[in-house]
PDB file of C-alpha atoms in Angstrom:
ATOM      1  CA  UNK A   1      14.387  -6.864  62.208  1.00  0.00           C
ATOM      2  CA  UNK A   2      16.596  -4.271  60.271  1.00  0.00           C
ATOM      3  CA  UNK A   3      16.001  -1.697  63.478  1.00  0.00           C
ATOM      4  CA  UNK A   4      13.905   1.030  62.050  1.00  0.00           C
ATOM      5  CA  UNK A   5      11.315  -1.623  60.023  1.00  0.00           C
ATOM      6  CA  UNK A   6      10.016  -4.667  60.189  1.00  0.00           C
ATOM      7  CA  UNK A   7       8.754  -7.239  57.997  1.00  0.00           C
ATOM      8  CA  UNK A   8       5.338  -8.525  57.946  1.00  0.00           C
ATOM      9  CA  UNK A   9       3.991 -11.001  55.956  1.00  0.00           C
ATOM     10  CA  UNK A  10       0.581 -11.193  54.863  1.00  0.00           C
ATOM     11  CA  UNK A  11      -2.225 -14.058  53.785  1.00  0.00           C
ATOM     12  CA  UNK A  12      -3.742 -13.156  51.076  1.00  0.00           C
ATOM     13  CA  UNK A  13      -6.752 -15.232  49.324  1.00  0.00           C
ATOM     14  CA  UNK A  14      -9.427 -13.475  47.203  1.00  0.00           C
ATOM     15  CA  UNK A  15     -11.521 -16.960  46.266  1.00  0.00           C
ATOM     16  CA  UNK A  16     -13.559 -14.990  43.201  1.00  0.00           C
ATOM     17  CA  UNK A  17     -10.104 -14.410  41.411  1.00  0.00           C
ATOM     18  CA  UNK A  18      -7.072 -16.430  43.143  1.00  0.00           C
ATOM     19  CA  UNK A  19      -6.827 -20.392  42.410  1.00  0.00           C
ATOM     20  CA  UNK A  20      -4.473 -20.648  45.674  1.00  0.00           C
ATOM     21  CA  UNK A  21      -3.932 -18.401  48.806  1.00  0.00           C
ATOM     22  CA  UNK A  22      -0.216 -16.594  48.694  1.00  0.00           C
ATOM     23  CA  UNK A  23       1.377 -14.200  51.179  1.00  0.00           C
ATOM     24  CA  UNK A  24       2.832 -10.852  50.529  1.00  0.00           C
ATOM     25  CA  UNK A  25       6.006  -8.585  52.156  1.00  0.00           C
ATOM     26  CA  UNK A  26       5.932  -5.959  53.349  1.00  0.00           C
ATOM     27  CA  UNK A  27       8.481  -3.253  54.912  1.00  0.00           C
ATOM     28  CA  UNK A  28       6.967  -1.098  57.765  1.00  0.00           C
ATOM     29  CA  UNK A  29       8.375   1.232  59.997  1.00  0.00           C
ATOM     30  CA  UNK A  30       9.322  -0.504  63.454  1.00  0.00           C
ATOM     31  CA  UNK A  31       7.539   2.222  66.140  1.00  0.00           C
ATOM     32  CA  UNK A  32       7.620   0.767  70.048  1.00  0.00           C
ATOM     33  CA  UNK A  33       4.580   0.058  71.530  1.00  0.00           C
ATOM     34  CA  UNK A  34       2.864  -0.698  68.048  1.00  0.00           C
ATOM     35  CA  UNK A  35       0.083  -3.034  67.569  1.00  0.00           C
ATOM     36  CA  UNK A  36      -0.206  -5.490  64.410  1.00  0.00           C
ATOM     37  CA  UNK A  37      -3.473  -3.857  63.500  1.00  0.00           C
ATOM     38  CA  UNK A  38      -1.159  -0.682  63.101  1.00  0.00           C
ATOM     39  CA  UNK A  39       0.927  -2.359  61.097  1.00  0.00           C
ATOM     40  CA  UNK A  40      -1.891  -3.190  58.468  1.00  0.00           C
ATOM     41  CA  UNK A  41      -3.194   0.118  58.770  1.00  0.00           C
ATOM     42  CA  UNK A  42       0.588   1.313  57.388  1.00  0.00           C
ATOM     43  CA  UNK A  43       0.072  -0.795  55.048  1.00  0.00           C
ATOM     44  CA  UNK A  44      -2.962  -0.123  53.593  1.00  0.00           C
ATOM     45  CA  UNK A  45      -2.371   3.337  53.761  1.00  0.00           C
ATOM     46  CA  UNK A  46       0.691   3.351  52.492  1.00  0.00           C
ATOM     47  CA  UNK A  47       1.748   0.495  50.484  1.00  0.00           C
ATOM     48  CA  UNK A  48      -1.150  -1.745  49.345  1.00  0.00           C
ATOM     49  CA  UNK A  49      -5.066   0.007  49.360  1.00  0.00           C
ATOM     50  CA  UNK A  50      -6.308  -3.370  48.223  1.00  0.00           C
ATOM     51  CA  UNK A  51      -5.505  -5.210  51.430  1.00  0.00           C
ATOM     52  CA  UNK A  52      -8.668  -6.664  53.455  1.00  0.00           C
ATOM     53  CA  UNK A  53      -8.838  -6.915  57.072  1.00  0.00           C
ATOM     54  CA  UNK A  54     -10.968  -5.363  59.612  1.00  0.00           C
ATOM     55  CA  UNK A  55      -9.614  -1.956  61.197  1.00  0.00           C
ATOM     56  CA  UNK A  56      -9.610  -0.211  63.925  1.00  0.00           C
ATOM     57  CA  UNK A  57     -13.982   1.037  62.699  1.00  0.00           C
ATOM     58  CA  UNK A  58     -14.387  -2.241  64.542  1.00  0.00           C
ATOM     59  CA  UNK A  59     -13.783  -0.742  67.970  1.00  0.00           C
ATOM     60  CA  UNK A  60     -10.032  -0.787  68.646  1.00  0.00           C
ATOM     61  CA  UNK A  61     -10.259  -2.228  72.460  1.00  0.00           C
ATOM     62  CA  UNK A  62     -10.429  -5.836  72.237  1.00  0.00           C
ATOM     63  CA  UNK A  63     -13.949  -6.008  72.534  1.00  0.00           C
ATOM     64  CA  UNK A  64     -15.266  -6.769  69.113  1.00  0.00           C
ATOM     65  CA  UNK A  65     -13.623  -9.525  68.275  1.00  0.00           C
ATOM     66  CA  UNK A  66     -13.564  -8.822  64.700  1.00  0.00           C
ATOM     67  CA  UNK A  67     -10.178  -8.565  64.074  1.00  0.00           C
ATOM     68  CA  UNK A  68      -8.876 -11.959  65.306  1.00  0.00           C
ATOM     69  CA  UNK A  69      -6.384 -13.682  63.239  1.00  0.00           C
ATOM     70  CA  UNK A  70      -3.145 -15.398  63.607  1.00  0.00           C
ATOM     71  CA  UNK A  71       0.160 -13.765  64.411  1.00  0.00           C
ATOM     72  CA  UNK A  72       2.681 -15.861  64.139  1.00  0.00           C
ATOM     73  CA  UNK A  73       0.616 -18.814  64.254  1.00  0.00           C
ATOM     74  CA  UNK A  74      -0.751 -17.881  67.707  1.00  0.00           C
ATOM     75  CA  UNK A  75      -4.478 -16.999  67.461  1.00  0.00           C
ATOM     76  CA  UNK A  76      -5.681 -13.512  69.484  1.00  0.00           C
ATOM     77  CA  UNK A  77      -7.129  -9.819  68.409  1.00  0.00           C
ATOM     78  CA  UNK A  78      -4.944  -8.475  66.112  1.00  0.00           C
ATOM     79  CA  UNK A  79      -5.692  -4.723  67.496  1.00  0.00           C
ATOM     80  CA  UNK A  80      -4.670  -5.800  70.692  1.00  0.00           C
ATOM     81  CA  UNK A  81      -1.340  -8.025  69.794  1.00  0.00           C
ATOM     82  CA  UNK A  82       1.874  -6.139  70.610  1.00  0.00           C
ATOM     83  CA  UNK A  83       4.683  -6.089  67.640  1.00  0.00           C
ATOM     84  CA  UNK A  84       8.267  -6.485  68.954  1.00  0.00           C
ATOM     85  CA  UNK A  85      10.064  -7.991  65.431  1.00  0.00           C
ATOM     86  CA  UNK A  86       9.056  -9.689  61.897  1.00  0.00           C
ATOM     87  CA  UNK A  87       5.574 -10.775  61.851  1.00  0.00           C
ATOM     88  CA  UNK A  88       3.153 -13.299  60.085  1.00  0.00           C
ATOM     89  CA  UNK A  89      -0.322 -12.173  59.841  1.00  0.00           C
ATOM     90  CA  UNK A  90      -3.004 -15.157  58.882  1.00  0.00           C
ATOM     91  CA  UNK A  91      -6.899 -15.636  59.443  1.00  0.00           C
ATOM     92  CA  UNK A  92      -8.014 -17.972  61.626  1.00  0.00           C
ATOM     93  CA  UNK A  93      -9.587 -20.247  59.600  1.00  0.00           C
ATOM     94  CA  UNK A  94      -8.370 -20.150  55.738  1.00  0.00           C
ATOM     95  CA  UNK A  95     -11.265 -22.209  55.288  1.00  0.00           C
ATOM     96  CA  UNK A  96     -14.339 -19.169  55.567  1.00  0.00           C
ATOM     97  CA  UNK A  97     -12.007 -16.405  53.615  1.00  0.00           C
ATOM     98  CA  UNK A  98     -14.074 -13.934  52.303  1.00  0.00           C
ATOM     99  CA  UNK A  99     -10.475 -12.138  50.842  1.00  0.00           C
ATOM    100  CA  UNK A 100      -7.389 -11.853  52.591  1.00  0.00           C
ATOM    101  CA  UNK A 101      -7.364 -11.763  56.821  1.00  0.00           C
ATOM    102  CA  UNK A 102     -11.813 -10.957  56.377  1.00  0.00           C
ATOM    103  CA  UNK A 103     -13.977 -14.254  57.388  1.00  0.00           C
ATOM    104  CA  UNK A 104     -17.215 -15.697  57.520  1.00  0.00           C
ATOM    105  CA  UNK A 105     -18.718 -15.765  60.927  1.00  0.00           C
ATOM    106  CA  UNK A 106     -20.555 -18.145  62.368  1.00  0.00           C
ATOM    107  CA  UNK A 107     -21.064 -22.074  61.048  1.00  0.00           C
TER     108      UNK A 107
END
């Protein structure tokens, strides 16, 4: 961590038009207290529109469960997962992406 921004890296897999899952960088501003879901909402509204993941829509409070991923290779919400440095942002299964951190549910 620079001090004022991090770096988070991101999966990102679109099966109709990639032949092989690749992450991408990003720089976002470091606030305390911020959430990796914020992060991807900086980024999506700042740096790359063409990101998918579920956003805070979903419900924000941990309840939902539609935003669970990987951070840092430790499964949990992703709206409810604390940033405190460089982070690694993966789905949970690269097996059901639909594109990026968005899955199938279910069997």
């Amino acid at each position: 961590m620079n001090g004022d921004s991090i770096r988070v890296k991101v999966f990102r897999f679109d099966p109709s038009r990639d032949r092989e899952p690749y992450y991408s960088d990003y720089s976002v501003p470091f606030e305390k207290g911020m959430s990796a879901m914020d992060a991807l909402d900086y980024i999506y509204q700042n740096l790359d529109g063409g990101i998918a993941y579920y956003d805070h829509a979903g419900c924000s409070l941990g309840i939902c469960a539609r935003c669970t991923g990987r951070v840092n290779g430790k499964p949990g919400l992703i709206c409810q997962t604390a940033v405190e440095g460089d982070i690694v942002l993966e789905p949970v299964n690269k097996d059901k992406v639909i594109k990026d951190l968005v899955t199938r549910r279910g069997g």
